[in-house]
């Protein structure tokens, strides 16, 4: 699978180069963001959760819209615009002094919808069903390396110099800008004009013009709905941990942003290796849906055992061993979702569908930090019990997607899928009656 990944389309090499630069910059902020809120803005878990929720609420609106625009006007311009917007918002984050200021800046930051959905749509544009697991594995490995080097770099810098955390956001802004400049020169368009779907498909009659909402409704097939709900649940589980983990390790072990950075860096290495080397092989051997279910099971077990290891026994060794379990599960699930979506989605709406997938993640990101932050202030046990149930439901939902044949009648939307299923059922009954008559 590694040899197949190395022969990826040339148009993706520039994409991965600029994505690595931008994600590396964003990863610099991960270990320090929560502690920036705690130490410099004096915020509690509830307020940090509210900031994360507002960012995700903006993504819930922005991701489908930007995805639909990329279906009409091309992926390249949409992705470059996302990078520019990210650069501006990181720079603005460095200058905030109050909770309200940070809330406004992070809300505006979410309106770009994020670069990952557009990147995934570009991969689907130029790869086949057989090539996608390998290429998504390369992308996951690349992101894993970025998420390793970013926190690792910050840990090293904070250990050597007494750097003010605001400068980390300035550095992230510069990396996003550099990524945009690199992309301007090396990024190739992956969606030819003949495959683009105009915003308005009407001729002379404007009544035939479809809105984004109508396009979304046409894409709401039963199998995609199962995968989207699974995406919501998996994101809800992961974000329950993400929004409370800094508080958990601070209370249990007295750890700060340096220790968090080391955990994230080591986890990035493990996740990158799994996505690059294991996920493509597992996907081909076991099937996309089964592999995702296996990852969901690992994450479920992690959340069940997490409060026992961390709060009851306060065992660092047990806690870190469980962390490997979580990293392995999420490393399998993360590339699995876009792979499953591409398997079931109509090709002429790939940007919109990937944007919708990110929208469901954003919806979970709205709910999870608010719920988890407030619940953690009351009892950490309840938070991770909810996360375990959400991870389990995610695996079940993706398994339910196999009940539907989604690669016929996709252009017809929900009504077309129901009609297609009805025709299949009628044909089956007719064949059964014919066999009975022949026996008689």
XYZ file of C-alpha atoms in Angstrom:
440
model
C 0.000 0.000 0.000
C 2.950 2.345 0.594
C 4.127 1.812 -3.002
C 0.629 2.666 -4.263
C 0.595 5.817 -2.161
C 3.898 6.964 -3.607
C 2.388 6.856 -7.116
C -0.401 9.268 -6.213
C -1.548 11.807 -8.829
C 0.878 14.705 -9.298
C -1.858 17.246 -8.530
C -2.001 16.002 -4.927
C 1.678 16.596 -4.156
C 1.329 20.369 -4.104
C -1.873 19.983 -2.089
C -0.149 17.919 0.581
C 2.820 20.316 0.710
C 0.686 23.376 1.486
C -1.600 21.406 3.816
C 1.371 20.235 5.872
C 2.614 23.800 6.342
C -0.823 25.085 7.441
C -1.580 22.158 9.762
C 1.876 22.383 11.346
C 1.159 26.024 12.204
C -2.256 25.192 13.617
C -0.768 22.300 15.640
C 1.553 24.757 17.374
C -1.469 26.244 19.145
C -3.020 22.996 20.381
C -0.994 22.571 23.606
C -1.207 26.256 24.537
C -4.761 27.290 23.604
C -6.491 25.921 26.695
C -3.719 27.175 28.989
C -3.830 30.546 27.217
C -7.499 30.705 28.206
C -6.805 29.522 31.759
C -3.666 31.530 32.595
C -4.085 34.750 30.641
C -7.851 35.159 30.335
C -8.726 33.391 33.636
C -11.443 31.229 32.049
C -13.023 28.070 33.452
C -13.874 24.871 31.535
C -17.397 26.168 30.880
C -16.159 29.320 29.127
C -13.514 27.410 27.151
C -16.251 25.024 26.025
C -18.408 27.956 24.915
C -15.571 29.353 22.762
C -15.036 25.978 21.095
C -18.765 25.609 20.526
C -19.114 28.986 18.821
C -16.162 28.185 16.550
C -17.844 24.944 15.548
C -21.251 26.572 15.126
C -19.676 28.889 12.560
C -18.124 25.856 10.819
C -21.550 24.210 10.751
C -22.697 27.043 8.501
C -19.447 27.659 6.637
C -18.386 24.106 5.672
C -21.399 23.190 3.445
C -21.465 26.636 1.832
C -17.733 26.663 1.018
C -17.976 23.047 -0.153
C -20.852 23.909 -2.489
C -18.958 26.924 -3.827
C -15.992 24.657 -4.581
C -18.305 22.376 -6.601
C -19.230 25.379 -8.725
C -16.058 27.478 -8.927
C -13.282 24.959 -8.326
C -11.388 23.643 -5.327
C -8.204 25.703 -5.724
C -9.697 29.142 -5.082
C -11.806 27.844 -2.185
C -8.789 26.292 -0.457
C -6.564 29.350 -0.923
C -9.331 31.501 0.528
C -9.585 29.230 3.578
C -5.847 29.534 4.194
C -5.927 33.344 3.992
C -8.881 33.522 6.371
C -7.130 31.197 8.832
C -4.014 33.384 8.787
C -5.987 36.542 9.571
C -7.933 34.884 12.403
C -4.832 33.430 14.111
C -3.242 36.867 14.036
C -6.388 38.376 15.569
C -6.380 35.683 18.280
C -2.904 36.814 19.345
C -4.263 40.264 20.139
C -7.354 39.444 22.212
C -7.497 40.547 25.845
C -10.981 39.489 26.956
C -13.341 36.531 26.795
C -15.752 38.398 24.500
C -12.927 39.324 22.119
C -11.723 35.726 21.882
C -15.295 34.521 21.386
C -15.828 36.874 18.426
C -12.496 36.073 16.775
C -12.904 32.294 17.040
C -16.468 32.519 15.721
C -15.260 34.373 12.629
C -12.450 31.828 12.260
C -14.979 29.027 11.922
C -16.771 30.629 8.975
C -14.149 29.343 6.520
C -15.407 25.804 7.145
C -11.857 24.487 7.518
C -9.359 23.273 4.932
C -9.789 19.526 5.525
C -13.188 19.059 3.723
C -11.937 20.799 0.573
C -8.725 18.762 0.718
C -10.731 15.545 0.976
C -12.911 16.582 -1.966
C -9.769 17.225 -4.056
C -8.518 13.730 -3.243
C -11.846 12.218 -4.322
C -11.702 14.188 -7.594
C -8.536 12.486 -8.833
C -8.572 9.004 -7.243
C -10.559 5.817 -7.733
C -12.330 3.795 -5.044
C -9.342 1.410 -4.945
C -6.755 4.186 -4.612
C -8.536 6.229 -1.925
C -7.597 4.194 1.191
C -3.889 4.485 0.342
C -4.049 8.202 -0.458
C -6.169 8.947 2.611
C -3.655 6.948 4.628
C -0.858 9.165 3.283
C -2.890 12.247 4.139
C -3.545 10.922 7.640
C 0.126 10.111 8.095
C 1.082 13.583 6.899
C -1.330 15.191 9.343
C -0.012 12.925 12.073
C 3.540 14.113 11.419
C 2.360 17.736 11.468
C 0.506 17.166 14.727
C 3.665 15.550 16.115
C 6.125 18.223 15.070
C 3.853 21.124 16.027
C 3.317 20.282 19.713
C 6.866 18.887 19.928
C 8.294 22.164 18.654
C 6.302 24.177 21.181
C 7.412 21.910 24.029
C 11.027 22.474 22.999
C 10.587 26.241 22.647
C 8.795 26.592 25.997
C 11.523 24.530 27.668
C 14.303 26.744 26.312
C 12.705 30.207 26.441
C 10.038 31.904 28.515
C 7.881 32.655 25.466
C 4.563 34.472 25.830
C 1.776 32.257 24.496
C 0.406 35.001 22.225
C 3.447 34.675 19.977
C 2.456 31.086 19.227
C -0.696 32.355 17.497
C 1.399 34.845 15.511
C 3.589 31.963 14.341
C 0.494 29.954 13.361
C -0.726 32.924 11.325
C 2.583 33.127 9.469
C 2.560 29.404 8.664
C -0.981 29.637 7.275
C 0.101 32.571 5.119
C 3.173 30.679 3.888
C 0.940 27.712 3.064
C -1.303 29.985 1.019
C 1.688 31.418 -0.882
C 3.073 27.932 -1.555
C -0.350 26.826 -2.763
C -0.668 29.788 -5.101
C 2.381 28.549 -7.019
C 2.120 24.752 -6.754
C -1.563 23.890 -6.225
C -3.360 22.500 -9.265
C -7.109 22.524 -9.851
C -8.580 19.019 -9.509
C -12.147 19.706 -10.647
C -12.385 20.324 -14.420
C -14.951 22.851 -15.613
C -16.969 20.133 -17.341
C -17.549 18.429 -13.967
C -18.491 21.549 -12.053
C -22.033 22.035 -10.860
C -23.164 25.661 -11.165
C -24.722 27.384 -8.184
C -27.801 28.006 -10.315
C -28.640 25.281 -12.848
C -31.526 27.193 -14.385
C -31.741 28.198 -17.981
C -34.250 30.901 -18.716
C -36.624 29.817 -15.990
C -35.294 30.980 -12.624
C -37.747 28.681 -10.835
C -35.424 25.778 -11.655
C -32.555 27.373 -9.754
C -31.583 25.175 -6.814
C -30.402 26.563 -3.524
C -27.728 24.977 -1.338
C -30.488 23.676 0.946
C -32.183 21.894 -1.965
C -28.874 20.380 -3.042
C -28.297 19.147 0.492
C -31.752 17.546 0.561
C -31.016 15.718 -2.700
C -27.883 14.239 -1.110
C -29.678 12.964 1.993
C -29.658 9.280 1.116
C -30.235 6.757 3.929
C -26.643 5.510 3.855
C -25.130 8.999 3.962
C -27.431 9.918 6.826
C -26.132 6.890 8.749
C -22.539 7.933 8.112
C -23.254 11.573 9.023
C -24.840 10.532 12.327
C -21.836 8.280 12.922
C -19.575 11.247 12.225
C -21.511 13.348 14.716
C -21.236 10.699 17.424
C -17.525 10.015 16.925
C -16.755 13.738 16.951
C -18.881 14.216 20.060
C -16.889 11.512 21.856
C -13.500 12.861 20.788
C -14.385 16.461 21.602
C -15.611 15.504 25.071
C -12.016 14.439 25.668
C -10.381 17.313 23.790
C -12.278 20.015 25.685
C -11.596 18.507 29.126
C -8.271 16.665 28.809
C -6.107 19.590 29.920
C -8.204 19.931 33.085
C -8.144 16.154 33.668
C -4.357 15.778 33.561
C -3.883 18.968 35.553
C -6.120 17.709 38.359
C -4.827 14.114 38.314
C -1.090 14.553 37.676
C -0.412 18.290 37.930
C 0.573 18.423 34.239
C 0.684 21.612 32.153
C 1.093 22.584 28.506
C 4.583 21.055 28.212
C 3.365 17.612 29.271
C 0.291 17.949 27.072
C 2.537 18.799 24.146
C 4.641 15.673 24.743
C 1.514 13.485 24.870
C 0.233 14.981 21.614
C 3.617 14.668 19.891
C 4.073 11.005 20.779
C 0.459 10.296 19.883
C 0.961 11.918 16.499
C 3.797 9.528 15.679
C 1.709 6.457 16.518
C -1.322 7.766 14.644
C 0.729 8.643 11.556
C 2.243 5.160 11.356
C -1.161 3.491 11.731
C -2.798 5.651 9.066
C 0.092 5.353 6.631
C 0.891 1.655 7.003
C -2.055 -0.172 8.590
C -5.272 1.574 7.529
C -4.941 0.927 3.743
C -4.222 -2.776 4.333
C -7.004 -3.147 6.892
C -9.489 -1.370 4.628
C -8.775 -3.723 1.736
C -8.719 -6.873 3.871
C -11.701 -6.191 6.152
C -13.766 -3.614 4.259
C -14.292 0.067 4.976
C -17.289 -0.365 7.277
C -15.800 -3.192 9.368
C -12.518 -1.351 9.916
C -14.378 1.727 11.118
C -16.386 -0.398 13.561
C -13.166 -1.869 14.939
C -11.778 1.618 15.552
C -15.009 2.670 17.276
C -14.751 -0.351 19.591
C -11.204 0.620 20.636
C -12.290 4.188 21.418
C -15.287 2.943 23.408
C -13.048 0.760 25.582
C -10.709 3.701 26.165
C -13.430 5.961 27.520
C -14.767 3.235 29.800
C -11.339 2.714 31.390
C -10.104 6.348 31.363
C -11.627 7.597 34.659
C -10.559 4.401 36.446
C -6.921 4.755 35.396
C -6.669 8.520 35.806
C -8.916 9.490 38.726
C -9.228 6.316 40.794
C -5.770 4.771 40.499
C -3.930 7.928 39.366
C -1.561 5.699 37.425
C 0.471 7.515 34.764
C 1.575 4.217 33.200
C -2.005 2.909 32.920
C -3.145 6.281 31.597
C -0.513 6.345 28.843
C -1.234 2.735 27.826
C -4.895 3.629 27.436
C -3.885 6.647 25.389
C -2.324 4.298 22.836
C -5.681 2.513 22.604
C -7.451 5.808 21.895
C -4.881 6.941 19.334
C -5.131 3.598 17.506
C -8.917 3.794 17.331
C -9.073 7.380 16.118
C -6.261 6.763 13.603
C -8.482 4.139 11.997
C -11.705 6.164 12.200
C -10.398 9.504 10.910
C -9.535 8.430 7.335
C -12.463 6.019 7.374
C -15.140 8.724 7.376
C -14.131 10.567 4.149
C -13.472 7.196 2.517
C -16.979 5.983 3.409
C -18.566 9.263 2.337
C -16.855 9.107 -1.060
C -18.015 5.491 -1.444
C -21.667 6.470 -0.994
C -21.777 10.041 -2.361
C -22.661 11.360 -5.854
C -19.501 12.458 -7.654
C -20.860 15.802 -8.888
C -21.548 16.935 -5.309
C -18.402 15.689 -3.583
C -17.461 19.114 -2.222
C -20.937 19.682 -0.804
C -21.129 16.203 0.733
C -17.669 16.434 2.313
C -18.655 19.883 3.591
C -21.824 18.407 5.072
C -19.728 15.714 6.746
C -17.600 18.413 8.324
C -20.831 20.200 9.239
C -21.934 17.234 11.331
C -18.529 17.262 13.001
C -19.034 20.960 13.642
C -22.492 20.263 15.083
C -20.895 17.851 17.537
C -18.261 20.475 18.259
C -21.027 22.877 19.242
C -22.680 20.440 21.631
C -19.706 18.541 23.077
C -17.626 21.378 24.589
C -20.696 22.975 26.161
C -21.965 19.710 27.620
C -18.541 18.313 28.526
C -17.223 21.539 30.039
C -20.234 21.962 32.297
C -20.407 18.255 33.165
C -16.684 18.113 33.976
C -17.103 20.927 36.477
C -19.692 18.708 38.175
C -18.242 15.181 37.677
C -15.626 13.914 35.171
C -17.068 10.388 35.316
C -20.292 11.431 33.612
C -18.401 13.093 30.742
C -16.460 9.975 29.762
C -19.492 7.729 30.174
C -21.277 9.886 27.574
C -18.217 9.730 25.324
C -18.111 5.919 25.496
C -21.774 5.660 24.518
C -21.297 8.117 21.628
C -18.315 6.160 20.245
C -20.297 2.908 20.373
C -23.288 4.470 18.605
C -20.944 5.791 15.905
C -19.801 2.280 15.031
C -23.393 1.016 14.939
C -24.498 3.839 12.615
C -21.741 3.156 10.105
C -22.637 -0.550 10.181
C -26.246 0.399 9.371
C -25.053 2.147 6.196
C -24.320 -1.286 4.716
C -28.060 -2.027 4.706
C -28.524 0.359 1.781
C -27.239 0.012 -1.763
C -26.119 3.591 -2.246
C -24.404 3.471 -5.612
C -27.583 3.549 -7.692
C -30.105 6.311 -7.947
C -27.978 8.801 -5.996
C -28.941 11.652 -8.262
C -32.578 11.254 -7.295
C -32.156 12.077 -3.611
C -34.334 10.555 -0.883
C -37.414 10.076 -3.048
C -35.364 8.374 -5.755
C -33.702 6.030 -3.281
C -37.046 4.961 -1.816
C -38.448 4.403 -5.293
C -35.368 2.381 -6.267
C -35.689 0.218 -3.138
C -39.382 -0.295 -3.871
C -38.611 -1.439 -7.403
C -36.042 -3.928 -6.094
C -38.537 -5.326 -3.598
C -41.216 -5.658 -6.257
C -38.767 -7.433 -8.568
C -37.797 -9.872 -5.813
C -41.433 -10.716 -5.094
C -42.156 -11.199 -8.797
C -39.214 -13.589 -9.198
C -40.405 -15.532 -6.162
C -43.904 -15.919 -7.604
C -42.421 -17.071 -10.940
C -40.368 -19.777 -9.221
C -43.457 -21.043 -7.370
C -45.414 -21.291 -10.620
C -42.601 -23.218 -12.321
C -42.451 -25.679 -9.425
C -46.203 -26.280 -9.704
